[in-house]
Short mmCIF file of C-alpha atoms in Angstrom, two decimals:
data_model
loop_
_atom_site.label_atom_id
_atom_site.label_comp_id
_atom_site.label_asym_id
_atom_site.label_seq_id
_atom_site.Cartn_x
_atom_site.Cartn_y
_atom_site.Cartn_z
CA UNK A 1 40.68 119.83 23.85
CA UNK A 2 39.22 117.88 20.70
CA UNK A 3 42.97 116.71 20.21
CA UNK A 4 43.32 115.78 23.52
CA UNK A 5 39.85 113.52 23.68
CA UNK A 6 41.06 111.99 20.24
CA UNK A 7 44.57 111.05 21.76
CA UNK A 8 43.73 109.39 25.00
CA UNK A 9 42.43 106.43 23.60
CA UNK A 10 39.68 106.38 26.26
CA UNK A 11 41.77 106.59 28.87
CA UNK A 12 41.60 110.10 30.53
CA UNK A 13 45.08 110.70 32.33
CA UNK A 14 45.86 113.57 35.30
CA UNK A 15 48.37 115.49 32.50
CA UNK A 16 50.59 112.30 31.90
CA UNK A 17 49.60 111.95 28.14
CA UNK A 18 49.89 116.13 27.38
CA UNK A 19 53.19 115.88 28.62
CA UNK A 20 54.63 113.00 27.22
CA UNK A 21 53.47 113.92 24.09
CA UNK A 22 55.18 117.89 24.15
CA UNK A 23 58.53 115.38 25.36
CA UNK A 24 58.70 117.50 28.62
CA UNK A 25 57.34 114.28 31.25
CA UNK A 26 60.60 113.73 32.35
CA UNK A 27 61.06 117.07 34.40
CA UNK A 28 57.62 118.07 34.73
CA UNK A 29 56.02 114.19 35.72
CA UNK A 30 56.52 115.30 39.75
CA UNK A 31 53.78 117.88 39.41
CA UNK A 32 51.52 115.25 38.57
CA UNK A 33 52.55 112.70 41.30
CA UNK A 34 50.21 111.37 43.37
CA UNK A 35 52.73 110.62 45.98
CA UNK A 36 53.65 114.27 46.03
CA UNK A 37 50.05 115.63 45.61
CA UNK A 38 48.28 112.91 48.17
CA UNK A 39 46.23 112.01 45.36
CA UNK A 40 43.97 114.79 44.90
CA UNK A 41 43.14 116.14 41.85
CA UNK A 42 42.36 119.78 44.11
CA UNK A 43 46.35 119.76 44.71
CA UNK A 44 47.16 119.46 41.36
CA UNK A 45 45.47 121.85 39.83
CA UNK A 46 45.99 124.73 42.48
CA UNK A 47 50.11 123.62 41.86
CA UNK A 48 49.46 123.50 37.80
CA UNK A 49 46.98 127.37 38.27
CA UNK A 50 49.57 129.27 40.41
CA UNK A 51 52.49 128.62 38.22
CA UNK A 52 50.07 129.56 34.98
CA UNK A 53 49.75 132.49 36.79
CA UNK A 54 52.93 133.59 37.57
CA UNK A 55 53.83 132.27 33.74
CA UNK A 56 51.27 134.49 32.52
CA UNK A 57 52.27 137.63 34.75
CA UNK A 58 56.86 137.23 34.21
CA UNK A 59 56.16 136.26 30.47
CA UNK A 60 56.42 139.03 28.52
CA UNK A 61 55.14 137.01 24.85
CA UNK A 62 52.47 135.87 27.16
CA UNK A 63 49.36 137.46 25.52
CA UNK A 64 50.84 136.70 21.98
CA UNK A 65 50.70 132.98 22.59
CA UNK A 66 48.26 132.34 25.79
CA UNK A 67 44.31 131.87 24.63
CA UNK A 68 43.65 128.39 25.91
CA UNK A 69 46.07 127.69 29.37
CA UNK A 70 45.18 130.75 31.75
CA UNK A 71 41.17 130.48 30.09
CA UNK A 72 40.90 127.09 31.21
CA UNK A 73 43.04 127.45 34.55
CA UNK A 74 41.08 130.14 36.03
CA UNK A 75 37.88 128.10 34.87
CA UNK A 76 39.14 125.35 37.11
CA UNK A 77 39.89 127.53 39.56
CA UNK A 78 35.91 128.86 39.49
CA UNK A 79 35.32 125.01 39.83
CA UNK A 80 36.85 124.26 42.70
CA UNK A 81 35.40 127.86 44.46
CA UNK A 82 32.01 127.71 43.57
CA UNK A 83 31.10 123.99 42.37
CA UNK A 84 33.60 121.74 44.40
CA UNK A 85 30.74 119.17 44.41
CA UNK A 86 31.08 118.61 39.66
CA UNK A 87 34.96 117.38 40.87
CA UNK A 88 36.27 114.39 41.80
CA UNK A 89 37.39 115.14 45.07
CA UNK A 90 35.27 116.00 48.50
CA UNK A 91 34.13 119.44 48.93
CA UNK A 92 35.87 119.35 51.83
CA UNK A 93 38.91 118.50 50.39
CA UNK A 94 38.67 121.28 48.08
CA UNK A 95 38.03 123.50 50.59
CA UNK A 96 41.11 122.44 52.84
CA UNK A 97 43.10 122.94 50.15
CA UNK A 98 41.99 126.01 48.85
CA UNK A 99 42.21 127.38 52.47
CA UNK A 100 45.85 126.33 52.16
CA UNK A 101 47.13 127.70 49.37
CA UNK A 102 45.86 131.14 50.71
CA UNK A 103 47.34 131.14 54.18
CA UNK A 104 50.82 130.39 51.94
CA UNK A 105 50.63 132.77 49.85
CA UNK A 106 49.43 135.69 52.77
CA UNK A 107 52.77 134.05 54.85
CA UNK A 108 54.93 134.43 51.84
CA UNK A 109 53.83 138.01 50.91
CA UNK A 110 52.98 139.12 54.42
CA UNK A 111 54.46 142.34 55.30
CA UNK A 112 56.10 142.93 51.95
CA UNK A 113 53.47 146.22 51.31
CA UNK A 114 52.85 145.55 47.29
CA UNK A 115 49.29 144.96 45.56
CA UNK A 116 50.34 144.95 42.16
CA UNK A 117 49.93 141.76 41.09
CA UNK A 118 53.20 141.21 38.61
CA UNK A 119 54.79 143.00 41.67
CA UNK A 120 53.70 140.20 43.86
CA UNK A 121 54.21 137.13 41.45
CA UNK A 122 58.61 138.59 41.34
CA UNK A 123 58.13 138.45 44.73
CA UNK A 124 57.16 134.87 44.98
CA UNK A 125 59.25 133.57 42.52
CA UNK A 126 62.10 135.56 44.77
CA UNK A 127 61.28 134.48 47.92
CA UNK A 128 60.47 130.63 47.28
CA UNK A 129 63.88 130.45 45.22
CA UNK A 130 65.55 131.24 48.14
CA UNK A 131 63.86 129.12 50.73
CA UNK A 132 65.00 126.13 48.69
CA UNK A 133 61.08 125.96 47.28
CA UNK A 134 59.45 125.89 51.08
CA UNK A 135 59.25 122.25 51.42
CA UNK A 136 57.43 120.31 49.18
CA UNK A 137 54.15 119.89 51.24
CA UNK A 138 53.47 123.92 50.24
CA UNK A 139 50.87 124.59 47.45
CA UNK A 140 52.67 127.99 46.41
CA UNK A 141 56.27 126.78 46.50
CA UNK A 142 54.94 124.17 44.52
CA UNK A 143 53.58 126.04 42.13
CA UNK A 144 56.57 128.47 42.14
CA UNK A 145 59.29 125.50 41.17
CA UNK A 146 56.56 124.35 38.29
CA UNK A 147 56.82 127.80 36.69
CA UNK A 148 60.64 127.74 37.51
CA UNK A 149 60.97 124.50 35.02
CA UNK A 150 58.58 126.23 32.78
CA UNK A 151 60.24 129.57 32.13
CA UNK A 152 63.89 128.08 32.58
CA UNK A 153 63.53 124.77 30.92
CA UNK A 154 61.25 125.53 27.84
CA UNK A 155 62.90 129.07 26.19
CA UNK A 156 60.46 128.93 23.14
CA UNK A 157 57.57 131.08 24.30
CA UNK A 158 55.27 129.07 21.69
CA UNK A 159 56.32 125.94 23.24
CA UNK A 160 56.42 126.78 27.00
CA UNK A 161 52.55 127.67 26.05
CA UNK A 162 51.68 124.62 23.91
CA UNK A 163 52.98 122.43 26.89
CA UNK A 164 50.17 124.62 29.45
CA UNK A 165 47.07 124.85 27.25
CA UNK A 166 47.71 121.26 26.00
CA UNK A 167 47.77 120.10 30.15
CA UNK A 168 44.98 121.97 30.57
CA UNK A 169 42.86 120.81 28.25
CA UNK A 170 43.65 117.02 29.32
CA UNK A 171 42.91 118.30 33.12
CA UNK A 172 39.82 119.55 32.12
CA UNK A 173 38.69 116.14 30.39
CA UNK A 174 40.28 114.56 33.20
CA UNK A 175 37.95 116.31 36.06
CA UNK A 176 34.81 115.84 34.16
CA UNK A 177 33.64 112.20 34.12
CA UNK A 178 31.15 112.19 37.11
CA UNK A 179 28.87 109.42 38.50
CA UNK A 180 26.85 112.17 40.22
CA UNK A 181 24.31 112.96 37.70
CA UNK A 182 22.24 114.88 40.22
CA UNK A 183 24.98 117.37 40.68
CA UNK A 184 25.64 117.89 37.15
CA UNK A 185 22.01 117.84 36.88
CA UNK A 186 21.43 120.37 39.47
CA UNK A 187 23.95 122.83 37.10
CA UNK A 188 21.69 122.75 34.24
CA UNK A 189 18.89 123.77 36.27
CA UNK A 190 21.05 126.76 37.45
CA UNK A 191 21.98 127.65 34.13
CA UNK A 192 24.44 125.49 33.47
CA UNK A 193 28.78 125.22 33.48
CA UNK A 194 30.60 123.81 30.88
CA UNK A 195 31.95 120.43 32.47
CA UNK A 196 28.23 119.79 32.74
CA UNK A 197 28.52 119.71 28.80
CA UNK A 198 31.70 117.70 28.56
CA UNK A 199 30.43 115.21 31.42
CA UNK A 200 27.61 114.80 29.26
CA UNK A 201 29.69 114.36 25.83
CA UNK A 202 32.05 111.58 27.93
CA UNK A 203 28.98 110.15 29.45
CA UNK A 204 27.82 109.20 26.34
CA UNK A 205 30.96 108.30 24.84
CA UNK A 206 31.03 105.42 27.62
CA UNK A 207 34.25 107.56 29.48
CA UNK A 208 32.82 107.41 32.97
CA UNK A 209 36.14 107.64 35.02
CA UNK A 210 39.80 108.92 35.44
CA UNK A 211 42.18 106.65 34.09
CA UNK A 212 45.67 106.12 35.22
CA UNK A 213 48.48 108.99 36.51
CA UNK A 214 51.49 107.89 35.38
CA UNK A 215 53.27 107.43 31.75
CA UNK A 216 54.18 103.05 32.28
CA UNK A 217 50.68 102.75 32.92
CA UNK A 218 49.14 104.28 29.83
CA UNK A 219 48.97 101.34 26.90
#
């Protein structure tokens, strides 16, 4: 994440810069579009979670190499459960979305009897590979075609894994800029979560908002 802050040049991109820089942007840039994600950060990262997920279940090496991408994607996914309001989108957008991706997933899975989980990411991976990906409005699909490129497109384990955990860690700097002190303030009092702490680290580093999403507009 320190290599991340360090690279941006104080310009805080949705994933644009992490992927450019692991040479992948040209076949991963659409699952950081705006125009295919409506713009909201909540989209993105629910697309970028479930295919860490299913990378993290149909990757065998994936405990040798994974420390920083599934720790970091399941934090954001906390985030966006529990604290909607330390994001940059609406609750209620958050919620919508959220709501979503759950009544895909219980369509896609529905009546298919299995609870294992690796059981249920093959399943997935089967089912939206068939439908042609379920139209690209569908969080899961989505997120099913991201891990698609991942595990098809990148072979090297070590790579396929560098090109996560280094998205995630620009996602994470990306989300935490906030001009609503009183919320992050509000998560001290209760203890305290740790985009509080980076908010704080950017806030004083003059970093107050999200800079731009795609690669032609980063200088």
């Amino acid at each position: 994440m320190v290599d991340s802050l360090l690279g941006c040049n104080g310009r805080l991109t949705k994933g644009v810069t992490s992927l450019q820089n692991n040479g992948v942007y040209g076949h991963l840039s659409w699952a950081c579009d705006d125009t295919a994600t409506d713009g909201s950060v909540t989209r993105t990262i629910m697309v970028w979670h479930i295919a860490t997920t299913l990378c993290e279940q149909l990757d065998p090496l994936a405990k040798e190499y994974d420390t920083v991408a599934s720790t970091i994607s399941r934090y954001c996914l906390h985030l966006l459960v529990f604290t909607p309001n330390l994001l940059p989108d609406h609750s209620s957008v958050s919620d919508s979305i959220l709501d979503q991706s759950i009544d895909e997933a219980s369509m896609f899975l529905k009546g298919k009897g299995t609870k294992k989980m690796l059981d249920r990411c093959k399943l997935l991976m089967e089912i939206t590979a068939h439908n042609g990906g379920g139209g690209e409005a569908r969080l899961v699909a989505q997120g099913a075609r991201l891990a698609r490129h991942l595990i098809e497109d990148i072979k090297e384990p070590a790579r396929r894994w560098k090109v996560l955990a280094d998205f995630w860690a620009e996602m994470m700097l990306y989300v935490s800029p906030s001009n609503d002190a009183r919320a992050h303030l509000g998560a001290v009092a209760r203890g305290g979560e740790f985009i509080t702490h980076l908010w704080s680290l950017l806030t004083h580093a003059g970093m107050l908002k999200q800079g731009p999403t795609w690669a032609e507009d980063i200088v």
